[in-house]
Amino acid sequence: MRTELIIEAPAKINLLLDVRGKRVDGYHELETVMHQIDLSDTLCLRPAKKFELSCDGAELPCDESNLALQAAHLMYKSYGLPGGLEIELTKRIPVGAGLAGGSSDAAAVIRGVDQLFELGLETADLCRLGERIGSDVPFCVLGGTALARGRGEVLQPLPAGPELSMVLIKPPFSLSTAAVFDAFDARQVQEWPRLNAFLSIWQPGEDVARVAGALCNVLESVSLALQPEIGELKQLCLEHGALGALMSGSGPTVFALYGSRAEAQEALAGLSEPGYETWLVHSWRTGEG
Ligand code: C5P
């Protein structure tokens, strides 16, 4: 058994998000393309006598409501592991932002405990456990880029597409995922995603402008109505040379795609408004960060 493991937990964006209907279990049937980016939390995991989470971010609860701690309990219980786990979390992904920060932390704990105790579990088994913590956790366990269906747990890995360079902007408010899904009404959707067209474009080396043209998220119909600032932010990105801009997940974070790292870097200053958090980010590549 290893005594310590440091593991990265990257954020995700949704390049495409379609809601196909409401299910009897209360969740929504999704069709979404998720893509990891190089904005990540760092977790230091140490087997210990008790379960304990410490975090450098003041706004984050370190109690049992934290998904990282829930994931630790689940792994230990499922595999009869002794003792507990000390988790030291360095938080960089904003909370309540549509970037799956909490889900990615949980996924990192699941993968990390598997490595610490050398359990040798299959990714599919780890994903199934992750599903019990939250809908985005299985994707965060799998990583890379994937098409997610069902609640989000039916995953089809996709090839690495073109490397994306983008500016990520989070307005100074959060949105509740549950509230956004709850208010979803298909009649209010103005633009529907075209999945097959997206998948034919999503190839390494493809022109990023074509990817930008295929971005679509039906949850914008809810979040932009609740918070018109999100729409204004997208417009601002386009005025600053973005090839395309989209809200991620249920929001409110917006990402703006650029043709190159240099163009994204240049746009960053113009997109930095008081109260808004901005990041220059790229596609997450395995082994990076
Ligand atoms: O699965 P998770 O706990 O992350 O989901 C948060 C909330 O988002 C759910 O309680 C549900 O209201 C909504 N949701 C949904 N359909 C999904 C995923 C999430 O309605 N596929």
PDB file of C-alpha atoms and ligand atoms in Angstrom:
ATOM      1  CA  MET A   1       0.000   0.000   0.000  1.00  0.00           C
ATOM      2  CA  ARG A   2       1.247   3.494  -0.820  1.00  0.00           C
ATOM      3  CA  THR A   3       1.327   6.104   1.946  1.00  0.00           C
ATOM      4  CA  GLU A   4       0.512   9.174  -0.144  1.00  0.00           C
ATOM      5  CA  LEU A   5      -0.820  10.053  -3.589  1.00  0.00           C
ATOM      6  CA  ILE A   6      -1.129  13.419  -5.289  1.00  0.00           C
ATOM      7  CA  ILE A   7      -3.772  13.459  -7.988  1.00  0.00           C
ATOM      8  CA  GLU A   8      -5.198  16.108 -10.319  1.00  0.00           C
ATOM      9  CA  ALA A   9      -8.945  16.633 -10.782  1.00  0.00           C
ATOM     10  CA  PRO A  10      -9.610  18.513 -14.041  1.00  0.00           C
ATOM     11  CA  ALA A  11     -12.763  20.534 -14.746  1.00  0.00           C
ATOM     12  CA  LYS A  12     -15.018  19.735 -17.708  1.00  0.00           C
ATOM     13  CA  ILE A  13     -16.986  21.773 -20.187  1.00  0.00           C
ATOM     14  CA  ASN A  14     -19.942  20.622 -22.283  1.00  0.00           C
ATOM     15  CA  LEU A  15     -19.321  21.229 -25.984  1.00  0.00           C
ATOM     16  CA  LEU A  16     -22.846  20.091 -26.738  1.00  0.00           C
ATOM     17  CA  LEU A  17     -25.743  19.439 -24.377  1.00  0.00           C
ATOM     18  CA  ASP A  18     -29.169  18.149 -25.320  1.00  0.00           C
ATOM     19  CA  VAL A  19     -32.035  17.260 -22.982  1.00  0.00           C
ATOM     20  CA  ARG A  20     -34.069  14.434 -24.537  1.00  0.00           C
ATOM     21  CA  GLY A  21     -36.860  14.310 -21.949  1.00  0.00           C
ATOM     22  CA  LYS A  22     -37.700  13.824 -18.292  1.00  0.00           C
ATOM     23  CA  ARG A  23     -37.363  10.358 -16.799  1.00  0.00           C
ATOM     24  CA  VAL A  24     -39.585   8.608 -14.277  1.00  0.00           C
ATOM     25  CA  ASP A  25     -36.765   8.819 -11.684  1.00  0.00           C
ATOM     26  CA  GLY A  26     -36.906  12.632 -11.908  1.00  0.00           C
ATOM     27  CA  TYR A  27     -33.617  12.984 -13.798  1.00  0.00           C
ATOM     28  CA  HIS A  28     -33.394  14.170 -17.385  1.00  0.00           C
ATOM     29  CA  GLU A  29     -32.274  12.024 -20.293  1.00  0.00           C
ATOM     30  CA  LEU A  30     -29.143  13.670 -21.683  1.00  0.00           C
ATOM     31  CA  GLU A  31     -27.027  13.611 -24.798  1.00  0.00           C
ATOM     32  CA  THR A  32     -23.908  15.615 -24.060  1.00  0.00           C
ATOM     33  CA  VAL A  33     -20.292  15.850 -25.180  1.00  0.00           C
ATOM     34  CA  MET A  34     -18.029  16.458 -22.198  1.00  0.00           C
ATOM     35  CA  HIS A  35     -14.433  17.608 -22.529  1.00  0.00           C
ATOM     36  CA  GLN A  36     -11.797  17.942 -19.803  1.00  0.00           C
ATOM     37  CA  ILE A  37      -9.777  21.147 -19.552  1.00  0.00           C
ATOM     38  CA  ASP A  38      -6.544  22.043 -17.775  1.00  0.00           C
ATOM     39  CA  LEU A  39      -8.132  23.969 -14.906  1.00  0.00           C
ATOM     40  CA  SER A  40      -7.806  21.456 -12.092  1.00  0.00           C
ATOM     41  CA  ASP A  41      -8.024  20.905  -8.361  1.00  0.00           C
ATOM     42  CA  THR A  42      -5.204  18.996  -6.681  1.00  0.00           C
ATOM     43  CA  LEU A  43      -5.850  16.325  -4.060  1.00  0.00           C
ATOM     44  CA  CYS A  44      -3.331  14.828  -1.700  1.00  0.00           C
ATOM     45  CA  LEU A  45      -4.588  11.490  -0.346  1.00  0.00           C
ATOM     46  CA  ARG A  46      -3.147   9.689   2.680  1.00  0.00           C
ATOM     47  CA  PRO A  47      -4.514   6.531   4.308  1.00  0.00           C
ATOM     48  CA  ALA A  48      -5.186   7.455   7.963  1.00  0.00           C
ATOM     49  CA  LYS A  49      -7.097   6.359  11.063  1.00  0.00           C
ATOM     50  CA  LYS A  50     -10.112   8.626  10.307  1.00  0.00           C
ATOM     51  CA  PHE A  51     -11.805  10.265   7.330  1.00  0.00           C
ATOM     52  CA  GLU A  52     -10.848  13.909   7.200  1.00  0.00           C
ATOM     53  CA  LEU A  53     -11.030  16.603   4.515  1.00  0.00           C
ATOM     54  CA  SER A  54      -9.215  19.920   4.575  1.00  0.00           C
ATOM     55  CA  CYS A  55      -9.587  22.498   1.870  1.00  0.00           C
ATOM     56  CA  ASP A  56      -7.897  25.825   1.137  1.00  0.00           C
ATOM     57  CA  GLY A  57     -11.113  27.356  -0.295  1.00  0.00           C
ATOM     58  CA  ALA A  58     -13.220  29.101   2.343  1.00  0.00           C
ATOM     59  CA  GLU A  59     -16.513  28.762   0.439  1.00  0.00           C
ATOM     60  CA  LEU A  60     -16.366  24.975   0.289  1.00  0.00           C
ATOM     61  CA  PRO A  61     -17.962  22.762   2.961  1.00  0.00           C
ATOM     62  CA  CYS A  62     -15.524  20.130   4.297  1.00  0.00           C
ATOM     63  CA  ASP A  63     -18.279  18.051   5.920  1.00  0.00           C
ATOM     64  CA  GLU A  64     -20.113  14.960   4.660  1.00  0.00           C
ATOM     65  CA  SER A  65     -21.881  17.056   2.000  1.00  0.00           C
ATOM     66  CA  ASN A  66     -18.546  17.261   0.152  1.00  0.00           C
ATOM     67  CA  LEU A  67     -18.523  14.778  -2.733  1.00  0.00           C
ATOM     68  CA  ALA A  68     -14.820  13.932  -2.203  1.00  0.00           C
ATOM     69  CA  LEU A  69     -15.546  12.693   1.305  1.00  0.00           C
ATOM     70  CA  GLN A  70     -18.641  10.795   0.110  1.00  0.00           C
ATOM     71  CA  ALA A  71     -16.491   9.086  -2.532  1.00  0.00           C
ATOM     72  CA  ALA A  72     -13.898   8.080   0.087  1.00  0.00           C
ATOM     73  CA  HIS A  73     -16.569   6.500   2.322  1.00  0.00           C
ATOM     74  CA  LEU A  74     -18.078   4.684  -0.658  1.00  0.00           C
ATOM     75  CA  MET A  75     -14.738   3.229  -1.812  1.00  0.00           C
ATOM     76  CA  TYR A  76     -13.751   2.078   1.696  1.00  0.00           C
ATOM     77  CA  LYS A  77     -17.158   0.516   2.336  1.00  0.00           C
ATOM     78  CA  SER A  78     -17.407  -1.143  -1.083  1.00  0.00           C
ATOM     79  CA  TYR A  79     -13.970  -2.776  -0.870  1.00  0.00           C
ATOM     80  CA  GLY A  80     -13.752  -3.366   2.905  1.00  0.00           C
ATOM     81  CA  LEU A  81     -10.698  -1.117   3.275  1.00  0.00           C
ATOM     82  CA  PRO A  82      -9.304  -0.518   6.789  1.00  0.00           C
ATOM     83  CA  GLY A  83      -9.091   2.864   8.572  1.00  0.00           C
ATOM     84  CA  GLY A  84      -9.879   6.146   6.869  1.00  0.00           C
ATOM     85  CA  LEU A  85      -8.475   8.718   4.471  1.00  0.00           C
ATOM     86  CA  GLU A  86      -6.983  12.160   4.870  1.00  0.00           C
ATOM     87  CA  ILE A  87      -7.809  14.362   1.882  1.00  0.00           C
ATOM     88  CA  GLU A  88      -6.059  17.686   1.362  1.00  0.00           C
ATOM     89  CA  LEU A  89      -7.852  19.604  -1.373  1.00  0.00           C
ATOM     90  CA  THR A  90      -6.364  22.559  -3.222  1.00  0.00           C
ATOM     91  CA  LYS A  91      -9.379  24.133  -4.876  1.00  0.00           C
ATOM     92  CA  ARG A  92      -9.058  26.026  -8.167  1.00  0.00           C
ATOM     93  CA  ILE A  93     -12.253  25.057  -9.995  1.00  0.00           C
ATOM     94  CA  PRO A  94     -15.031  27.474  -8.995  1.00  0.00           C
ATOM     95  CA  VAL A  95     -18.002  26.013  -7.103  1.00  0.00           C
ATOM     96  CA  GLY A  96     -21.524  26.005  -8.598  1.00  0.00           C
ATOM     97  CA  ALA A  97     -20.128  26.986 -11.974  1.00  0.00           C
ATOM     98  CA  GLY A  98     -21.170  24.194 -14.375  1.00  0.00           C
ATOM     99  CA  LEU A  99     -17.613  22.834 -14.500  1.00  0.00           C
ATOM    100  CA  ALA A 100     -18.139  19.635 -12.431  1.00  0.00           C
ATOM    101  CA  GLY A 101     -15.518  20.635  -9.860  1.00  0.00           C
ATOM    102  CA  GLY A 102     -17.071  18.636  -7.003  1.00  0.00           C
ATOM    103  CA  SER A 103     -17.692  15.643  -9.284  1.00  0.00           C
ATOM    104  CA  SER A 104     -14.087  15.703 -10.473  1.00  0.00           C
ATOM    105  CA  ASP A 105     -12.810  15.761  -6.880  1.00  0.00           C
ATOM    106  CA  ALA A 106     -14.976  12.707  -6.140  1.00  0.00           C
ATOM    107  CA  ALA A 107     -13.673  10.942  -9.258  1.00  0.00           C
ATOM    108  CA  ALA A 108     -10.076  11.694  -8.233  1.00  0.00           C
ATOM    109  CA  VAL A 109     -10.704  10.116  -4.817  1.00  0.00           C
ATOM    110  CA  ILE A 110     -12.216   7.019  -6.471  1.00  0.00           C
ATOM    111  CA  ARG A 111      -9.250   6.635  -8.846  1.00  0.00           C
ATOM    112  CA  GLY A 112      -6.796   7.593  -6.116  1.00  0.00           C
ATOM    113  CA  VAL A 113      -8.024   5.035  -3.562  1.00  0.00           C
ATOM    114  CA  ASP A 114      -7.859   2.354  -6.271  1.00  0.00           C
ATOM    115  CA  GLN A 115      -4.200   3.294  -6.836  1.00  0.00           C
ATOM    116  CA  LEU A 116      -3.267   3.755  -3.153  1.00  0.00           C
ATOM    117  CA  PHE A 117      -4.512   0.289  -2.203  1.00  0.00           C
ATOM    118  CA  GLU A 118      -3.441  -1.267  -5.533  1.00  0.00           C
ATOM    119  CA  LEU A 119      -6.946  -2.661  -6.033  1.00  0.00           C
ATOM    120  CA  GLY A 120      -6.507  -2.953  -9.803  1.00  0.00           C
ATOM    121  CA  LEU A 121     -10.173  -2.185 -10.491  1.00  0.00           C
ATOM    122  CA  GLU A 122     -11.573  -1.733 -13.994  1.00  0.00           C
ATOM    123  CA  THR A 123     -12.503   1.797 -15.081  1.00  0.00           C
ATOM    124  CA  ALA A 124     -16.074   0.546 -15.679  1.00  0.00           C
ATOM    125  CA  ASP A 125     -16.323  -0.553 -12.002  1.00  0.00           C
ATOM    126  CA  LEU A 126     -15.004   2.803 -10.809  1.00  0.00           C
ATOM    127  CA  CYS A 127     -17.512   4.597 -13.069  1.00  0.00           C
ATOM    128  CA  ARG A 128     -20.386   2.527 -11.638  1.00  0.00           C
ATOM    129  CA  LEU A 129     -19.415   3.574  -8.119  1.00  0.00           C
ATOM    130  CA  GLY A 130     -19.070   7.174  -9.250  1.00  0.00           C
ATOM    131  CA  GLU A 131     -22.625   7.132 -10.569  1.00  0.00           C
ATOM    132  CA  ARG A 132     -23.839   6.746  -6.985  1.00  0.00           C
ATOM    133  CA  ILE A 133     -22.175  10.056  -6.064  1.00  0.00           C
ATOM    134  CA  GLY A 134     -23.426  12.152  -9.000  1.00  0.00           C
ATOM    135  CA  SER A 135     -24.345  12.130 -12.689  1.00  0.00           C
ATOM    136  CA  ASP A 136     -21.080  13.752 -13.870  1.00  0.00           C
ATOM    137  CA  VAL A 137     -18.774  11.563 -11.756  1.00  0.00           C
ATOM    138  CA  PRO A 138     -18.537   8.600 -14.203  1.00  0.00           C
ATOM    139  CA  PHE A 139     -17.303  10.925 -16.949  1.00  0.00           C
ATOM    140  CA  CYS A 140     -14.777  12.492 -14.574  1.00  0.00           C
ATOM    141  CA  VAL A 141     -13.489   8.988 -13.755  1.00  0.00           C
ATOM    142  CA  LEU A 142     -13.161   8.137 -17.456  1.00  0.00           C
ATOM    143  CA  GLY A 143     -11.690  11.493 -18.486  1.00  0.00           C
ATOM    144  CA  GLY A 144     -10.752  12.935 -21.891  1.00  0.00           C
ATOM    145  CA  THR A 145     -13.693  13.617 -24.184  1.00  0.00           C
ATOM    146  CA  ALA A 146     -16.825  11.483 -24.218  1.00  0.00           C
ATOM    147  CA  LEU A 147     -20.415  11.374 -25.338  1.00  0.00           C
ATOM    148  CA  ALA A 148     -22.627  10.869 -22.293  1.00  0.00           C
ATOM    149  CA  ARG A 149     -26.187   9.624 -22.406  1.00  0.00           C
ATOM    150  CA  GLY A 150     -28.723   8.467 -19.830  1.00  0.00           C
ATOM    151  CA  ARG A 151     -28.344  10.507 -16.650  1.00  0.00           C
ATOM    152  CA  GLY A 152     -24.775  11.096 -17.797  1.00  0.00           C
ATOM    153  CA  GLU A 153     -23.443   7.642 -16.915  1.00  0.00           C
ATOM    154  CA  VAL A 154     -23.754   5.899 -20.305  1.00  0.00           C
ATOM    155  CA  LEU A 155     -20.407   6.846 -21.777  1.00  0.00           C
ATOM    156  CA  GLN A 156     -18.852   6.528 -25.193  1.00  0.00           C
ATOM    157  CA  PRO A 157     -15.229   7.715 -25.270  1.00  0.00           C
ATOM    158  CA  LEU A 158     -14.485  10.013 -28.206  1.00  0.00           C
ATOM    159  CA  PRO A 159     -11.171  10.561 -29.990  1.00  0.00           C
ATOM    160  CA  ALA A 160      -9.008  13.474 -28.912  1.00  0.00           C
ATOM    161  CA  GLY A 161     -10.320  16.271 -31.097  1.00  0.00           C
ATOM    162  CA  PRO A 162      -8.373  19.388 -31.986  1.00  0.00           C
ATOM    163  CA  GLU A 163      -6.649  21.013 -29.033  1.00  0.00           C
ATOM    164  CA  LEU A 164      -8.965  23.776 -27.835  1.00  0.00           C
ATOM    165  CA  SER A 165      -7.722  27.086 -26.450  1.00  0.00           C
ATOM    166  CA  MET A 166     -10.279  29.128 -24.611  1.00  0.00           C
ATOM    167  CA  VAL A 167     -11.090  31.824 -22.123  1.00  0.00           C
ATOM    168  CA  LEU A 168     -13.335  30.710 -19.297  1.00  0.00           C
ATOM    169  CA  ILE A 169     -15.430  33.377 -17.584  1.00  0.00           C
ATOM    170  CA  LYS A 170     -17.469  32.948 -14.435  1.00  0.00           C
ATOM    171  CA  PRO A 171     -19.937  35.701 -13.549  1.00  0.00           C
ATOM    172  CA  PRO A 172     -20.224  36.631  -9.863  1.00  0.00           C
ATOM    173  CA  PHE A 173     -23.181  34.335  -9.128  1.00  0.00           C
ATOM    174  CA  SER A 174     -23.891  30.607  -9.087  1.00  0.00           C
ATOM    175  CA  LEU A 175     -26.768  28.565 -10.487  1.00  0.00           C
ATOM    176  CA  SER A 176     -28.347  25.471  -8.951  1.00  0.00           C
ATOM    177  CA  THR A 177     -28.146  22.522 -11.381  1.00  0.00           C
ATOM    178  CA  ALA A 178     -31.368  21.087  -9.962  1.00  0.00           C
ATOM    179  CA  ALA A 179     -33.220  24.415 -10.384  1.00  0.00           C
ATOM    180  CA  VAL A 180     -32.051  24.831 -13.992  1.00  0.00           C
ATOM    181  CA  PHE A 181     -33.080  21.281 -14.954  1.00  0.00           C
ATOM    182  CA  ASP A 182     -36.367  21.736 -13.123  1.00  0.00           C
ATOM    183  CA  ALA A 183     -37.229  24.834 -15.145  1.00  0.00           C
ATOM    184  CA  PHE A 184     -36.293  23.253 -18.500  1.00  0.00           C
ATOM    185  CA  ASP A 185     -39.083  23.545 -21.057  1.00  0.00           C
ATOM    186  CA  ALA A 186     -38.395  22.215 -24.575  1.00  0.00           C
ATOM    187  CA  ARG A 187     -40.782  24.822 -26.035  1.00  0.00           C
ATOM    188  CA  GLN A 188     -38.392  27.582 -24.961  1.00  0.00           C
ATOM    189  CA  VAL A 189     -35.401  26.113 -26.827  1.00  0.00           C
ATOM    190  CA  GLN A 190     -34.368  28.215 -29.814  1.00  0.00           C
ATOM    191  CA  GLU A 191     -31.514  26.085 -31.118  1.00  0.00           C
ATOM    192  CA  TRP A 192     -31.111  22.309 -30.891  1.00  0.00           C
ATOM    193  CA  PRO A 193     -27.724  20.549 -31.114  1.00  0.00           C
ATOM    194  CA  ARG A 194     -26.842  18.419 -34.123  1.00  0.00           C
ATOM    195  CA  LEU A 195     -24.935  15.533 -32.597  1.00  0.00           C
ATOM    196  CA  ASN A 196     -24.028  13.666 -35.796  1.00  0.00           C
ATOM    197  CA  ALA A 197     -22.668  16.820 -37.398  1.00  0.00           C
ATOM    198  CA  PHE A 198     -20.622  17.473 -34.251  1.00  0.00           C
ATOM    199  CA  LEU A 199     -19.219  13.924 -34.166  1.00  0.00           C
ATOM    200  CA  SER A 200     -18.139  14.113 -37.809  1.00  0.00           C
ATOM    201  CA  ILE A 201     -16.240  17.319 -37.015  1.00  0.00           C
ATOM    202  CA  TRP A 202     -14.663  16.088 -33.759  1.00  0.00           C
ATOM    203  CA  GLN A 203     -11.363  14.814 -35.175  1.00  0.00           C
ATOM    204  CA  PRO A 204      -7.718  15.608 -34.309  1.00  0.00           C
ATOM    205  CA  GLY A 205      -6.435  18.517 -36.351  1.00  0.00           C
ATOM    206  CA  GLU A 206      -9.932  19.718 -37.343  1.00  0.00           C
ATOM    207  CA  ASP A 207     -10.427  23.444 -37.807  1.00  0.00           C
ATOM    208  CA  VAL A 208     -11.515  24.849 -34.420  1.00  0.00           C
ATOM    209  CA  ALA A 209     -13.872  27.262 -36.235  1.00  0.00           C
ATOM    210  CA  ARG A 210     -15.958  24.252 -37.321  1.00  0.00           C
ATOM    211  CA  VAL A 211     -16.115  22.977 -33.721  1.00  0.00           C
ATOM    212  CA  ALA A 212     -17.102  26.475 -32.611  1.00  0.00           C
ATOM    213  CA  GLY A 213     -19.916  26.483 -35.172  1.00  0.00           C
ATOM    214  CA  ALA A 214     -21.339  23.247 -33.753  1.00  0.00           C
ATOM    215  CA  LEU A 215     -21.409  24.282 -30.057  1.00  0.00           C
ATOM    216  CA  CYS A 216     -24.904  24.134 -28.548  1.00  0.00           C
ATOM    217  CA  ASN A 217     -26.420  23.801 -25.074  1.00  0.00           C
ATOM    218  CA  VAL A 218     -30.206  23.665 -24.648  1.00  0.00           C
ATOM    219  CA  LEU A 219     -29.928  24.586 -20.943  1.00  0.00           C
ATOM    220  CA  GLU A 220     -29.045  28.104 -22.103  1.00  0.00           C
ATOM    221  CA  SER A 221     -32.801  28.485 -22.715  1.00  0.00           C
ATOM    222  CA  VAL A 222     -33.255  28.361 -18.921  1.00  0.00           C
ATOM    223  CA  SER A 223     -30.080  29.950 -17.560  1.00  0.00           C
ATOM    224  CA  LEU A 224     -30.027  32.932 -19.937  1.00  0.00           C
ATOM    225  CA  ALA A 225     -33.656  33.675 -19.028  1.00  0.00           C
ATOM    226  CA  LEU A 226     -32.784  33.508 -15.301  1.00  0.00           C
ATOM    227  CA  GLN A 227     -29.558  35.493 -15.723  1.00  0.00           C
ATOM    228  CA  PRO A 228     -29.467  37.601 -18.940  1.00  0.00           C
ATOM    229  CA  GLU A 229     -25.879  38.566 -18.038  1.00  0.00           C
ATOM    230  CA  ILE A 230     -24.788  35.165 -19.363  1.00  0.00           C
ATOM    231  CA  GLY A 231     -26.065  36.076 -22.832  1.00  0.00           C
ATOM    232  CA  GLU A 232     -24.342  39.462 -22.642  1.00  0.00           C
ATOM    233  CA  LEU A 233     -21.134  37.697 -21.675  1.00  0.00           C
ATOM    234  CA  LYS A 234     -21.338  35.412 -24.722  1.00  0.00           C
ATOM    235  CA  GLN A 235     -21.824  38.480 -26.913  1.00  0.00           C
ATOM    236  CA  LEU A 236     -18.809  40.165 -25.320  1.00  0.00           C
ATOM    237  CA  CYS A 237     -16.681  37.104 -26.144  1.00  0.00           C
ATOM    238  CA  LEU A 238     -17.723  37.245 -29.802  1.00  0.00           C
ATOM    239  CA  GLU A 239     -16.877  40.964 -29.890  1.00  0.00           C
ATOM    240  CA  HIS A 240     -13.426  39.993 -28.593  1.00  0.00           C
ATOM    241  CA  GLY A 241     -12.721  37.673 -31.508  1.00  0.00           C
ATOM    242  CA  ALA A 242     -14.036  34.357 -30.145  1.00  0.00           C
ATOM    243  CA  LEU A 243     -14.900  31.773 -32.823  1.00  0.00           C
ATOM    244  CA  GLY A 244     -17.791  30.689 -30.625  1.00  0.00           C
ATOM    245  CA  ALA A 245     -18.948  30.985 -27.011  1.00  0.00           C
ATOM    246  CA  LEU A 246     -21.188  28.724 -24.945  1.00  0.00           C
ATOM    247  CA  MET A 247     -22.409  28.270 -21.400  1.00  0.00           C
ATOM    248  CA  SER A 248     -21.048  25.074 -19.800  1.00  0.00           C
ATOM    249  CA  GLY A 249     -23.477  22.604 -18.194  1.00  0.00           C
ATOM    250  CA  SER A 250     -26.221  24.380 -16.277  1.00  0.00           C
ATOM    251  CA  GLY A 251     -23.987  27.461 -16.016  1.00  0.00           C
ATOM    252  CA  PRO A 252     -23.203  30.142 -15.319  1.00  0.00           C
ATOM    253  CA  THR A 253     -19.618  29.761 -16.636  1.00  0.00           C
ATOM    254  CA  VAL A 254     -19.115  30.676 -20.294  1.00  0.00           C
ATOM    255  CA  PHE A 255     -16.221  29.429 -22.436  1.00  0.00           C
ATOM    256  CA  ALA A 256     -15.027  31.244 -25.537  1.00  0.00           C
ATOM    257  CA  LEU A 257     -13.069  29.311 -28.182  1.00  0.00           C
ATOM    258  CA  TYR A 258     -10.138  30.897 -29.999  1.00  0.00           C
ATOM    259  CA  GLY A 259      -8.088  29.848 -33.009  1.00  0.00           C
ATOM    260  CA  SER A 260      -4.817  29.578 -31.062  1.00  0.00           C
ATOM    261  CA  ARG A 261      -3.275  29.865 -27.594  1.00  0.00           C
ATOM    262  CA  ALA A 262      -1.917  33.296 -28.549  1.00  0.00           C
ATOM    263  CA  GLU A 263      -5.347  34.599 -29.628  1.00  0.00           C
ATOM    264  CA  ALA A 264      -6.963  33.341 -26.416  1.00  0.00           C
ATOM    265  CA  GLN A 265      -4.183  34.958 -24.380  1.00  0.00           C
ATOM    266  CA  GLU A 266      -4.669  38.242 -26.213  1.00  0.00           C
ATOM    267  CA  ALA A 267      -8.454  38.218 -25.642  1.00  0.00           C
ATOM    268  CA  LEU A 268      -8.077  37.489 -21.907  1.00  0.00           C
ATOM    269  CA  ALA A 269      -7.356  41.070 -20.836  1.00  0.00           C
ATOM    270  CA  GLY A 270     -10.374  42.477 -22.712  1.00  0.00           C
ATOM    271  CA  LEU A 271     -12.671  39.895 -21.112  1.00  0.00           C
ATOM    272  CA  SER A 272     -11.582  40.610 -17.551  1.00  0.00           C
ATOM    273  CA  GLU A 273     -14.441  42.608 -16.011  1.00  0.00           C
ATOM    274  CA  PRO A 274     -14.627  43.567 -12.333  1.00  0.00           C
ATOM    275  CA  GLY A 275     -16.258  40.791 -10.319  1.00  0.00           C
ATOM    276  CA  TYR A 276     -15.835  38.230 -13.104  1.00  0.00           C
ATOM    277  CA  GLU A 277     -13.274  35.451 -12.763  1.00  0.00           C
ATOM    278  CA  THR A 278     -11.377  34.558 -15.937  1.00  0.00           C
ATOM    279  CA  TRP A 279      -8.970  31.785 -16.873  1.00  0.00           C
ATOM    280  CA  LEU A 280      -6.953  30.927 -19.952  1.00  0.00           C
ATOM    281  CA  VAL A 281      -7.434  27.180 -20.431  1.00  0.00           C
ATOM    282  CA  HIS A 282      -6.782  24.397 -22.931  1.00  0.00           C
ATOM    283  CA  SER A 283      -7.887  20.848 -23.554  1.00  0.00           C
ATOM    284  CA  TRP A 284      -6.636  18.488 -20.879  1.00  0.00           C
ATOM    285  CA  ARG A 285      -4.144  16.026 -22.241  1.00  0.00           C
ATOM    286  CA  THR A 286      -3.326  12.824 -20.344  1.00  0.00           C
ATOM    287  CA  GLY A 287      -0.081  13.233 -18.470  1.00  0.00           C
ATOM    288  CA  GLU A 288      -0.410  17.007 -18.447  1.00  0.00           C
ATOM    289  CA  GLY A 289      -0.605  19.192 -15.364  1.00  0.00           C
TER     290      GLY A 289
HETATM  291  O1  C5P B   1     -26.608  13.750 -10.270  1.00  0.00           O
HETATM  292  P1  C5P B   1     -26.427  15.071  -9.595  1.00  0.00           P
HETATM  293  O2  C5P B   1     -26.681  14.978  -8.109  1.00  0.00           O
HETATM  294  O3  C5P B   1     -25.123  15.722  -9.894  1.00  0.00           O
HETATM  295  O4  C5P B   1     -27.532  16.033 -10.195  1.00  0.00           O
HETATM  296  C1  C5P B   1     -27.907  17.247  -9.591  1.00  0.00           C
HETATM  297  C2  C5P B   1     -29.320  17.578  -9.989  1.00  0.00           C
HETATM  298  O5  C5P B   1     -29.373  17.910 -11.388  1.00  0.00           O
HETATM  299  C3  C5P B   1     -30.301  16.428  -9.849  1.00  0.00           C
HETATM  300  O6  C5P B   1     -30.843  16.407  -8.547  1.00  0.00           O
HETATM  301  C4  C5P B   1     -31.343  16.739 -10.879  1.00  0.00           C
HETATM  302  O7  C5P B   1     -32.226  17.716 -10.372  1.00  0.00           O
HETATM  303  C5  C5P B   1     -30.541  17.408 -11.987  1.00  0.00           C
HETATM  304  N1  C5P B   1     -30.185  16.457 -13.056  1.00  0.00           N
HETATM  305  C6  C5P B   1     -31.169  16.028 -13.940  1.00  0.00           C
HETATM  306  N2  C5P B   1     -30.847  15.158 -14.935  1.00  0.00           N
HETATM  307  C7  C5P B   1     -29.570  14.725 -15.089  1.00  0.00           C
HETATM  308  C8  C5P B   1     -28.558  15.167 -14.210  1.00  0.00           C
HETATM  309  C9  C5P B   1     -28.890  16.038 -13.204  1.00  0.00           C
HETATM  310  O8  C5P B   1     -32.333  16.418 -13.819  1.00  0.00           O
HETATM  311  N3  C5P B   1     -29.285  13.888 -16.093  1.00  0.00           N
END
